[in-house]
XYZ file of N, CA and C in Angstrom:
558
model
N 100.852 63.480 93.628
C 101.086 62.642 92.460
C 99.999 61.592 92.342
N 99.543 61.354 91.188
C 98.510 60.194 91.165
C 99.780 58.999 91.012
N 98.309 57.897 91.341
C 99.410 56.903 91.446
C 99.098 56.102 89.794
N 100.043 55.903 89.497
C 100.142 55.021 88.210
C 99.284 54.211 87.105
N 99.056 54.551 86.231
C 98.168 53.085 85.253
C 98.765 51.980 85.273
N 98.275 50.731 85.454
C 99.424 49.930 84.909
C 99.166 49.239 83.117
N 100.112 49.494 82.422
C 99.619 49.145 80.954
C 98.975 47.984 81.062
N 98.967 47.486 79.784
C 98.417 46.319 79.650
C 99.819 45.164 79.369
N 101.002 45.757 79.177
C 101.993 44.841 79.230
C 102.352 44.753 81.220
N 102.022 45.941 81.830
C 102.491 45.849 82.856
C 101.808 44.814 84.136
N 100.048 44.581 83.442
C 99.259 43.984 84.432
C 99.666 42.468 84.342
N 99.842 42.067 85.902
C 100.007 40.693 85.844
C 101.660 40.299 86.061
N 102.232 41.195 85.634
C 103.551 41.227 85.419
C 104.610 42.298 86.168
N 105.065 41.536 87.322
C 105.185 42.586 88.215
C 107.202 42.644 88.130
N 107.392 44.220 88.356
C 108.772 44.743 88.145
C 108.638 46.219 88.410
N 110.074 46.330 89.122
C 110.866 47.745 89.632
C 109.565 47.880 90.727
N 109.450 49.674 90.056
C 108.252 49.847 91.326
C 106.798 49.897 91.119
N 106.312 49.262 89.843
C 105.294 48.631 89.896
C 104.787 47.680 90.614
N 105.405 46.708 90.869
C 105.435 45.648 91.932
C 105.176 46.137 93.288
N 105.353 47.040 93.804
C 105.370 47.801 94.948
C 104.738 48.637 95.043
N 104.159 49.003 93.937
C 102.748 50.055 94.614
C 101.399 49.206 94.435
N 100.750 50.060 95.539
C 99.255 49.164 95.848
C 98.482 49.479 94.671
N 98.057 48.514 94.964
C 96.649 47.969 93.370
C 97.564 47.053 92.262
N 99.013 47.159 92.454
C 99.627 46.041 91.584
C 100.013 44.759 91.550
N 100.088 43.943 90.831
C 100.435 42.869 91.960
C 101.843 42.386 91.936
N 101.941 41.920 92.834
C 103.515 41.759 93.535
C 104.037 40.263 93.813
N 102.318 38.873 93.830
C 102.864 38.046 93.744
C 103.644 37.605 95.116
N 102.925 38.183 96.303
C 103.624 37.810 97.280
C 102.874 36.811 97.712
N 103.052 35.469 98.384
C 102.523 34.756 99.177
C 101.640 35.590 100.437
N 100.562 34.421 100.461
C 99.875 34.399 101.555
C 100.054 35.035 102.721
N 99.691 35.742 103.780
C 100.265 36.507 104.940
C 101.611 37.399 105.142
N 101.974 37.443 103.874
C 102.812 37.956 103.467
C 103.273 39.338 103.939
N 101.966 40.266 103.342
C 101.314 41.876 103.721
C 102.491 42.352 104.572
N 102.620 41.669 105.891
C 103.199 42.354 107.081
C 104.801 42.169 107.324
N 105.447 41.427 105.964
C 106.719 41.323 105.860
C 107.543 43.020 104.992
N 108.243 43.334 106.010
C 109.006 44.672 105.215
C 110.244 44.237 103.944
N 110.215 45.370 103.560
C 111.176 45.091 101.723
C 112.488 44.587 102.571
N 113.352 44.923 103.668
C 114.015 44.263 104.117
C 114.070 43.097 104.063
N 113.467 42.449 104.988
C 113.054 41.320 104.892
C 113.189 39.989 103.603
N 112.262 40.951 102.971
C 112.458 40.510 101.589
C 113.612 40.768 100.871
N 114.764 41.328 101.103
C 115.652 40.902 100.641
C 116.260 40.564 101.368
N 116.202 40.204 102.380
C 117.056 39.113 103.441
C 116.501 37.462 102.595
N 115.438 38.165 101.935
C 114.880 36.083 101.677
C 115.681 35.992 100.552
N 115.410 37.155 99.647
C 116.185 36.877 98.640
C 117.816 36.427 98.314
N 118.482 37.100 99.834
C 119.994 36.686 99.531
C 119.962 35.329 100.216
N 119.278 34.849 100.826
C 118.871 33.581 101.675
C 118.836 32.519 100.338
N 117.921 32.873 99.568
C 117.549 32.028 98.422
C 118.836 31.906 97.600
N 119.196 32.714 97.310
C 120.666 32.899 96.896
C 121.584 31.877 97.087
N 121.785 32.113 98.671
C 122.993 31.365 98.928
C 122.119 30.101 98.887
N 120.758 29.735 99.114
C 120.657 28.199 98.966
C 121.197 27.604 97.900
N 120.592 28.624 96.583
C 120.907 27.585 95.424
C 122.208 27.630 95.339
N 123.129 28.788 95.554
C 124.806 28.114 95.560
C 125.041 27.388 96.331
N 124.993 26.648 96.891
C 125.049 25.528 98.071
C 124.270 23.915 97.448
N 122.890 24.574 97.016
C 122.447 23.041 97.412
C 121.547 23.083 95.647
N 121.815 23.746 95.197
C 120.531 24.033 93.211
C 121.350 22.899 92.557
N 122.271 22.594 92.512
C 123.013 22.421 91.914
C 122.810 22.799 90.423
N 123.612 23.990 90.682
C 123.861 24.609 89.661
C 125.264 24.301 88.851
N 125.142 24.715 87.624
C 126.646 24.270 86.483
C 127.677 25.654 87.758
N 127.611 26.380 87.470
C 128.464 27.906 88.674
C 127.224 28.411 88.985
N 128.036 29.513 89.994
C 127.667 29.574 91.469
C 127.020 30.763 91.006
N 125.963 31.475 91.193
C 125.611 32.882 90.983
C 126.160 33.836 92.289
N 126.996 34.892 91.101
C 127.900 35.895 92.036
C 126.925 36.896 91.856
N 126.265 37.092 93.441
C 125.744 37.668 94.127
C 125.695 39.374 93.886
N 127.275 39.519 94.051
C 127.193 41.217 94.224
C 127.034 41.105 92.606
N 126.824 40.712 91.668
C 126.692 41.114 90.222
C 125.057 40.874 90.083
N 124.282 40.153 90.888
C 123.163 39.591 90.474
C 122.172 40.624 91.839
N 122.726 41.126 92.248
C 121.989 42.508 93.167
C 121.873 42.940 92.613
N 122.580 43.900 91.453
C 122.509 45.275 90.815
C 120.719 44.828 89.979
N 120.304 43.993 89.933
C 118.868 43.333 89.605
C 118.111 42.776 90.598
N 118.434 41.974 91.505
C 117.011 41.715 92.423
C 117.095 42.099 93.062
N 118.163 43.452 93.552
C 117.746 44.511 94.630
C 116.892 45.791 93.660
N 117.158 45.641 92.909
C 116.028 46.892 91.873
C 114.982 46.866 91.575
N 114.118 45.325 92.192
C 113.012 44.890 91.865
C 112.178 44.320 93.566
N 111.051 44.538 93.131
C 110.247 44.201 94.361
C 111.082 42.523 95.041
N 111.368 42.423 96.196
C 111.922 41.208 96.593
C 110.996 39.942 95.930
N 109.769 39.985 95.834
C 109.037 38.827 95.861
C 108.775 38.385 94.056
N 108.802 39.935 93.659
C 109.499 39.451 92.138
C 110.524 38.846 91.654
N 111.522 39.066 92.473
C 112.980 38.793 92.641
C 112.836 36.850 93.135
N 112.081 36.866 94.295
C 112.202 35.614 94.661
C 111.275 34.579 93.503
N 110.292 35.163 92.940
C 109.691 34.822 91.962
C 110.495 33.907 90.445
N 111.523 35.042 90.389
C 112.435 35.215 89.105
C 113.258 33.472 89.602
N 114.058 33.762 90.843
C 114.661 32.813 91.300
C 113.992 31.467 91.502
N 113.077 31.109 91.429
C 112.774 29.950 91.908
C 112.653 29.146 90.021
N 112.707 29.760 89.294
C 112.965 29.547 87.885
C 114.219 28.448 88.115
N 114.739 28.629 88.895
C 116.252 27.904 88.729
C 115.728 26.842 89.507
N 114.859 26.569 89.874
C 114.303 25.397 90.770
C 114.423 24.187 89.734
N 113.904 24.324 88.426
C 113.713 22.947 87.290
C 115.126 23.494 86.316
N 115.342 24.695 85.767
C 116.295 25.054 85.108
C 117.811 25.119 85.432
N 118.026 24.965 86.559
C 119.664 25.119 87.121
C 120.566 24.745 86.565
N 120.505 23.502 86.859
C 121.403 22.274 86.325
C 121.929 22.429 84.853
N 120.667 23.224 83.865
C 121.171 23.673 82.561
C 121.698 24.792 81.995
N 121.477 25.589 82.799
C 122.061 27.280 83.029
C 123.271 27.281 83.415
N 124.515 27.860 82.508
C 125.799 27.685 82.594
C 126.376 28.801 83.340
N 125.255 30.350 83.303
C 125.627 31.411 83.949
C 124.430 31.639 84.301
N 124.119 31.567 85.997
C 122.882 31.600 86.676
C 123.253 32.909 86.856
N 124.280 33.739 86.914
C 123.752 35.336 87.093
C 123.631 36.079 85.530
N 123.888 35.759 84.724
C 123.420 36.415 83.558
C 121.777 35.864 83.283
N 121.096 34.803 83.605
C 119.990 34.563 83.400
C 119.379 35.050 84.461
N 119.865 35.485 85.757
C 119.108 36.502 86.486
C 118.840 37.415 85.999
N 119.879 37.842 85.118
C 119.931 40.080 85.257
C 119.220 39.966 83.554
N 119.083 38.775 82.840
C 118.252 38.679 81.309
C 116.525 38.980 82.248
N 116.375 37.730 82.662
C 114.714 37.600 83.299
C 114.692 38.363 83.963
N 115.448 39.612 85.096
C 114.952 40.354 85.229
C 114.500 41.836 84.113
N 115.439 41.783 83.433
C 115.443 42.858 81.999
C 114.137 42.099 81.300
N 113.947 41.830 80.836
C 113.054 41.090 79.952
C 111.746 41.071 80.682
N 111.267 41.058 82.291
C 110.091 41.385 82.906
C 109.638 42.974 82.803
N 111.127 43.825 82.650
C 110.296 45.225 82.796
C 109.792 45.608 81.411
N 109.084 46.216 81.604
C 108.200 46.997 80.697
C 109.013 48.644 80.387
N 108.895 48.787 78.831
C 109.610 49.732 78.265
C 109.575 51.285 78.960
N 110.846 51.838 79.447
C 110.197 52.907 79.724
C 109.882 54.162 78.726
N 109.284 55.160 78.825
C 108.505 56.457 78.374
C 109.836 57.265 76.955
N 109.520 57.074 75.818
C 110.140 57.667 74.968
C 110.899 59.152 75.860
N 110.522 59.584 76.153
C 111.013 60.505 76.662
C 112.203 60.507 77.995
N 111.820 59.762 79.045
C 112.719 59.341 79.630
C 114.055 58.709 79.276
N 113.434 57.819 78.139
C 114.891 56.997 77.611
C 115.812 57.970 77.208
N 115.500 59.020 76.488
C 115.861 59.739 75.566
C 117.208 60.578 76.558
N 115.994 60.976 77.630
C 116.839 61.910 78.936
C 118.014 61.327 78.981
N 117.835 59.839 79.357
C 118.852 59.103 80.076
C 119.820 58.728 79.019
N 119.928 58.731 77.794
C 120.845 58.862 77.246
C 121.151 60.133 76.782
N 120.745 61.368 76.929
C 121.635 62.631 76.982
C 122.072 62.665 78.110
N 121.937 62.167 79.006
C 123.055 62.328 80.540
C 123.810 61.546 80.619
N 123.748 60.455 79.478
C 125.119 59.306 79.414
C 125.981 60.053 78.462
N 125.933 60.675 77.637
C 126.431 61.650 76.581
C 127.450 62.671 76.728
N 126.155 63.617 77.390
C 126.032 64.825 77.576
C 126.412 65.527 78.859
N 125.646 64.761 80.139
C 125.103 65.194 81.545
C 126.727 65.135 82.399
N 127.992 64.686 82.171
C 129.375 64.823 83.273
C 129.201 64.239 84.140
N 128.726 63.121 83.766
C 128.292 61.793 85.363
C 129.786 61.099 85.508
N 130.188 61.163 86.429
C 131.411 60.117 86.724
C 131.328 58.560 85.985
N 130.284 58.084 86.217
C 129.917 56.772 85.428
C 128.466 56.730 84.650
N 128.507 56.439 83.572
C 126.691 56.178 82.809
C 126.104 55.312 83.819
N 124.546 55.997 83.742
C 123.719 55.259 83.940
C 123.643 54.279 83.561
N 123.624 53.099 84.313
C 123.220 51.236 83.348
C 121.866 51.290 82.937
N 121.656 51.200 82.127
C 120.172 51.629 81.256
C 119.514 50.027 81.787
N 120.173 48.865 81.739
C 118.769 47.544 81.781
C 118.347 48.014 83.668
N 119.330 48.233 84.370
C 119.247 48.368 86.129
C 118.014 49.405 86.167
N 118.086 50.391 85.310
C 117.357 51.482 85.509
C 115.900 51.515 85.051
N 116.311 50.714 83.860
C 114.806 50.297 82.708
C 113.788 49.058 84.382
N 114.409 48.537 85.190
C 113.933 47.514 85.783
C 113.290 47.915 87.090
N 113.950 49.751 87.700
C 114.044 50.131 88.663
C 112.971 51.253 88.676
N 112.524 52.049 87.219
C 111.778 52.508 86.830
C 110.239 52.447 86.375
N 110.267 50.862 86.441
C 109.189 50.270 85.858
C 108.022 50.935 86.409
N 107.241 51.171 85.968
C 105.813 51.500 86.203
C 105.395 53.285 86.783
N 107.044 54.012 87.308
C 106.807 55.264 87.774
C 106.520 56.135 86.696
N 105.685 56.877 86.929
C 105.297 57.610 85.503
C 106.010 58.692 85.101
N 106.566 58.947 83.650
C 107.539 59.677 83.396
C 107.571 61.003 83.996
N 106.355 61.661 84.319
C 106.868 63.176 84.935
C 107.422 63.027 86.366
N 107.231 62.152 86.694
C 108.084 61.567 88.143
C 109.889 61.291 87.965
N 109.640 60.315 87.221
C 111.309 60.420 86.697
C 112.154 61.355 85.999
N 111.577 62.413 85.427
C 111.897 63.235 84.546
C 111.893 64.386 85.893
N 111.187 64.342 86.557
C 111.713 65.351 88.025
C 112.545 65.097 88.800
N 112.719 63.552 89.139
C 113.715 63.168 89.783
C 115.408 63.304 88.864
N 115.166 63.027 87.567
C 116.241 62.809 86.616
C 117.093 64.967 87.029
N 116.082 65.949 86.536
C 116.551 67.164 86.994
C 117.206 67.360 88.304
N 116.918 66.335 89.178
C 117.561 66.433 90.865
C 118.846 66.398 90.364
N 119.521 64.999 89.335
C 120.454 64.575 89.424
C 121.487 65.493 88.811
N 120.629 66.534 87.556
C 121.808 67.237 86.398
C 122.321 68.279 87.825
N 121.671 68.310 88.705
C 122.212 69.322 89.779
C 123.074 68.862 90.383
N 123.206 67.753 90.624
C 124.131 66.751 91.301
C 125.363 66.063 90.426
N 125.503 66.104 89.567
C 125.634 65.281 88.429
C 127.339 65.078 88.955
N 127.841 65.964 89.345
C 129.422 66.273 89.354
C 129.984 65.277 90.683
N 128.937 65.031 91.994
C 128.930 64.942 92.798
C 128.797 63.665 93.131
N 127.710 62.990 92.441
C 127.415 61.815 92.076
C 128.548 60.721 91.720
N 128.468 59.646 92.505
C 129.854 58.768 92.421
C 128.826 57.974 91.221
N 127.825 57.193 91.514
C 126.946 55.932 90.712
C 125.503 56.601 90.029
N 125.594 57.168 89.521
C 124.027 57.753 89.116
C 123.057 56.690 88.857
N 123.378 55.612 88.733
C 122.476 54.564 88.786
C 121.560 54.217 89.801
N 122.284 54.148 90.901
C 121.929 54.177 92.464
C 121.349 55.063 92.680
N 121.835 55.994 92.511
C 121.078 57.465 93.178
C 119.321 58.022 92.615
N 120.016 56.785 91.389
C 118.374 57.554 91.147
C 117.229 56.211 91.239
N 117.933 54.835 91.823
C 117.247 53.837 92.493
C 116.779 54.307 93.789
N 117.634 54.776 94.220
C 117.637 55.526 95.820
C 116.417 56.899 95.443
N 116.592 57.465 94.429
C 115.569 58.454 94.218
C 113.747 57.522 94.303
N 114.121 56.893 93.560
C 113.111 56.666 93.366
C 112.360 55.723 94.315
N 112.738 55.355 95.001
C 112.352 54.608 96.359
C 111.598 55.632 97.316
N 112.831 56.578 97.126
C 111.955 56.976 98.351
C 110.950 58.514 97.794
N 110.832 58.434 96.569
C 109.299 59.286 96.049
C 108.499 58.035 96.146
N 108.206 56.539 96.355
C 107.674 56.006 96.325
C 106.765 55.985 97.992
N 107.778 56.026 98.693
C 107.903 56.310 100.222
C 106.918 56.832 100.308
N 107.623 58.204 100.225
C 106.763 59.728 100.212
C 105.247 59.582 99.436
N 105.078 59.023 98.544
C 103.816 59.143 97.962
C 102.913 58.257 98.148
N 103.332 56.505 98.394
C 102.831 55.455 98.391
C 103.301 54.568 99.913
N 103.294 55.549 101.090
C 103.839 54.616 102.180
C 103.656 53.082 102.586
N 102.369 52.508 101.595
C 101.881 51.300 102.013
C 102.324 50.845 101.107
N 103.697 51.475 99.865
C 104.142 50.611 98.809
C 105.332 49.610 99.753
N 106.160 49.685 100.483
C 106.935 48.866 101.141
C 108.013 49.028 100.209
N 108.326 49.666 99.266
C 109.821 49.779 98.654
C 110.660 50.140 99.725
Protein backbone atom coordinates (compact mmCIF):
# COMPACT_ATOMS: atom_id res chain seq x y z
CA UNK A 1 0.00 0.00 0.00
CA UNK A 2 1.41 3.46 -0.59
CA UNK A 3 1.23 5.55 2.12
CA UNK A 4 -1.18 8.49 1.89
CA UNK A 5 -1.34 12.24 0.37
CA UNK A 6 -2.20 14.44 2.84
CA UNK A 7 -4.77 17.10 1.23
CA UNK A 8 -4.39 20.39 1.62
CA UNK A 9 -7.25 20.55 4.25
CA UNK A 10 -5.44 17.65 5.92
CA UNK A 11 -1.77 19.34 6.21
CA UNK A 12 -1.11 20.88 9.47
CA UNK A 13 -4.16 19.49 10.82
CA UNK A 14 -3.78 16.39 12.42
CA UNK A 15 -6.80 13.54 12.98
CA UNK A 16 -7.77 9.71 13.07
CA UNK A 17 -4.91 8.07 11.28
CA UNK A 18 -3.42 10.78 9.63
CA UNK A 19 -1.93 11.94 12.71
CA UNK A 20 -0.19 8.68 13.01
CA UNK A 21 1.38 8.01 9.99
CA UNK A 22 4.93 9.22 9.34
CA UNK A 23 5.48 12.36 7.28
CA UNK A 24 2.27 13.79 9.11
CA UNK A 25 2.21 15.77 11.75
CA UNK A 26 0.96 14.74 15.00
CA UNK A 27 1.97 17.72 17.09
CA UNK A 28 3.65 15.74 19.62
CA UNK A 29 6.00 17.46 22.00
CA UNK A 30 9.58 17.36 22.11
CA UNK A 31 11.21 13.78 22.89
CA UNK A 32 8.17 12.59 22.54
CA UNK A 33 9.08 9.93 19.42
CA UNK A 34 9.71 7.12 22.02
CA UNK A 35 6.34 7.38 23.90
CA UNK A 36 3.83 4.36 22.68
CA UNK A 37 -0.08 5.17 21.65
CA UNK A 38 -0.66 3.57 25.05
CA UNK A 39 0.87 5.75 26.81
CA UNK A 40 -0.68 8.35 25.14
CA UNK A 41 -3.77 7.47 26.11
CA UNK A 42 -2.90 6.88 29.56
CA UNK A 43 -2.03 10.90 29.28
CA UNK A 44 -5.04 11.47 27.80
CA UNK A 45 -7.38 9.85 30.49
CA UNK A 46 -4.84 11.48 33.02
CA UNK A 47 -5.73 14.88 31.46
CA UNK A 48 -9.17 13.97 31.76
CA UNK A 49 -9.52 13.27 35.12
CA UNK A 50 -7.37 16.49 35.85
CA UNK A 51 -9.74 18.78 34.39
CA UNK A 52 -12.71 16.97 36.26
CA UNK A 53 -11.04 17.54 39.41
CA UNK A 54 -9.20 20.70 39.19
CA UNK A 55 -10.49 22.84 35.18
CA UNK A 56 -13.05 23.94 36.81
CA UNK A 57 -15.35 23.17 34.65
CA UNK A 58 -19.47 24.19 34.60
CA UNK A 59 -19.85 19.59 34.54
CA UNK A 60 -17.64 17.07 34.62
CA UNK A 61 -16.71 15.47 31.16
CA UNK A 62 -18.11 11.80 31.10
CA UNK A 63 -15.31 10.04 29.99
CA UNK A 64 -16.72 6.76 28.61
CA UNK A 65 -18.86 9.15 26.16
CA UNK A 66 -15.84 11.39 25.34
CA UNK A 67 -13.53 8.09 24.38
CA UNK A 68 -15.70 7.04 21.61
CA UNK A 69 -13.48 10.42 20.17
CA UNK A 70 -10.10 10.79 21.75
CA UNK A 71 -9.55 7.20 21.63
CA UNK A 72 -10.22 7.42 17.67
CA UNK A 73 -7.71 9.99 17.27
CA UNK A 74 -3.94 10.12 17.59
CA UNK A 75 -3.50 10.67 21.63
CA UNK A 76 -1.51 13.88 21.14
CA UNK A 77 -4.28 15.24 18.92
CA UNK A 78 -6.57 14.30 21.51
CA UNK A 79 -4.37 15.94 24.20
CA UNK A 80 -4.07 18.85 21.83
CA UNK A 81 -8.02 19.15 21.48
CA UNK A 82 -8.10 19.07 25.42
CA UNK A 83 -5.97 21.60 26.53
CA UNK A 84 -8.62 24.00 24.64
CA UNK A 85 -10.44 23.70 27.92
CA UNK A 86 -7.40 25.21 29.57
CA UNK A 87 -8.90 29.17 28.84
CA UNK A 88 -12.48 27.83 27.71
CA UNK A 89 -13.79 25.56 30.63
CA UNK A 90 -15.34 27.60 32.91
CA UNK A 91 -17.69 28.61 29.81
CA UNK A 92 -18.44 25.27 28.29
CA UNK A 93 -21.63 23.92 29.83
CA UNK A 94 -21.02 20.38 28.16
CA UNK A 95 -17.21 19.70 28.07
CA UNK A 96 -18.00 16.29 26.44
CA UNK A 97 -20.09 17.47 23.61
CA UNK A 98 -17.37 20.15 22.81
CA UNK A 99 -14.93 17.29 22.84
CA UNK A 100 -16.71 14.91 20.36
CA UNK A 101 -17.78 18.68 18.12
CA UNK A 102 -13.69 19.64 17.98
CA UNK A 103 -12.94 16.40 17.46
CA UNK A 104 -15.61 16.03 14.36
CA UNK A 105 -14.89 19.30 13.02
CA UNK A 106 -10.78 18.50 12.88
CA UNK A 107 -11.40 15.52 10.52
CA UNK A 108 -11.30 15.99 7.10
CA UNK A 109 -14.20 14.70 4.80
CA UNK A 110 -14.06 11.26 3.94
CA UNK A 111 -13.98 9.82 0.04
CA UNK A 112 -17.51 10.15 -1.73
CA UNK A 113 -17.40 6.76 -2.08
CA UNK A 114 -16.71 5.49 1.23
CA UNK A 115 -19.41 7.64 2.76
CA UNK A 116 -21.73 6.29 0.42
CA UNK A 117 -20.57 2.48 1.48
CA UNK A 118 -21.11 3.35 4.97
CA UNK A 119 -24.41 4.38 4.62
CA UNK A 120 -25.56 1.34 2.54
CA UNK A 121 -24.37 -0.82 5.49
CA UNK A 122 -26.36 1.42 7.88
CA UNK A 123 -29.40 0.69 5.54
CA UNK A 124 -28.79 -2.17 3.89
CA UNK A 125 -25.60 -4.27 5.37
CA UNK A 126 -27.75 -6.35 8.90
CA UNK A 127 -25.28 -4.77 11.37
CA UNK A 128 -26.64 -5.26 14.88
CA UNK A 129 -25.97 -1.47 15.43
CA UNK A 130 -25.10 1.49 12.59
CA UNK A 131 -22.01 2.60 12.18
CA UNK A 132 -21.58 6.19 14.10
CA UNK A 133 -20.61 8.05 11.02
CA UNK A 134 -18.78 11.40 13.11
CA UNK A 135 -16.48 8.27 15.29
CA UNK A 136 -15.74 6.83 11.96
CA UNK A 137 -15.44 10.12 9.75
CA UNK A 138 -12.54 10.91 12.74
CA UNK A 139 -11.07 7.31 12.77
CA UNK A 140 -10.73 7.22 9.02
CA UNK A 141 -9.13 10.35 8.47
CA UNK A 142 -6.45 10.36 6.06
CA UNK A 143 -6.60 6.27 5.12
CA UNK A 144 -7.12 6.19 1.56
CA UNK A 145 -10.39 4.96 0.31
CA UNK A 146 -9.25 1.66 -1.39
CA UNK A 147 -7.99 0.77 2.07
CA UNK A 148 -11.27 1.34 3.74
CA UNK A 149 -13.37 0.12 1.09
CA UNK A 150 -11.24 -3.32 1.61
CA UNK A 151 -11.44 -3.26 5.05
CA UNK A 152 -15.35 -2.14 4.88
CA UNK A 153 -15.79 -5.81 2.53
CA UNK A 154 -14.04 -7.66 5.70
CA UNK A 155 -16.98 -6.44 7.63
CA UNK A 156 -20.21 -7.33 5.01
CA UNK A 157 -18.59 -10.89 5.81
CA UNK A 158 -18.84 -10.37 9.32
CA UNK A 159 -21.66 -8.20 9.45
CA UNK A 160 -24.08 -10.75 11.41
CA UNK A 161 -21.39 -11.40 13.90
CA UNK A 162 -20.36 -8.09 14.63
CA UNK A 163 -21.70 -6.74 18.06
CA UNK A 164 -20.26 -2.65 17.30
CA UNK A 165 -19.22 -2.21 13.68
CA UNK A 166 -17.91 0.96 14.64
CA UNK A 167 -15.13 -0.53 16.64
CA UNK A 168 -14.36 -3.17 14.52
CA UNK A 169 -13.58 -1.23 11.86
CA UNK A 170 -11.48 1.30 14.33
CA UNK A 171 -9.85 -1.92 15.34
CA UNK A 172 -9.57 -2.62 11.48
CA UNK A 173 -8.04 0.05 10.79
CA UNK A 174 -5.35 0.30 13.34
CA UNK A 175 -4.03 -2.47 12.75
CA UNK A 176 -3.69 -2.12 8.57
CA UNK A 177 -1.93 0.82 9.90
CA UNK A 178 0.33 -1.58 12.01
CA UNK A 179 0.85 -3.83 9.24
CA UNK A 180 1.75 -1.17 6.75
CA UNK A 181 3.15 1.78 8.76
CA UNK A 182 4.86 0.06 11.95
CA UNK A 183 6.60 3.37 12.87
CA UNK A 184 2.91 4.86 12.74
CA UNK A 185 2.42 4.01 16.66
CA UNK A 186 -1.47 3.66 16.27
Amino acid sequence: LARPAASPRERGRPGGMVASLPGHSSKRPAGSAAVSYDEGLRKVRATVGWYNKHGGLQSQIEYKDARLFLEAIDPWHALDILSGLKDKGAEIRDPTAWIRKAVVRSAPELHPTVKRTIGWYNKNGGLQKPIDYDIITVALAGVPASVVLEILKGLEEKAAEVRDPTWWLVGAVRKVAMQHWPSSGA
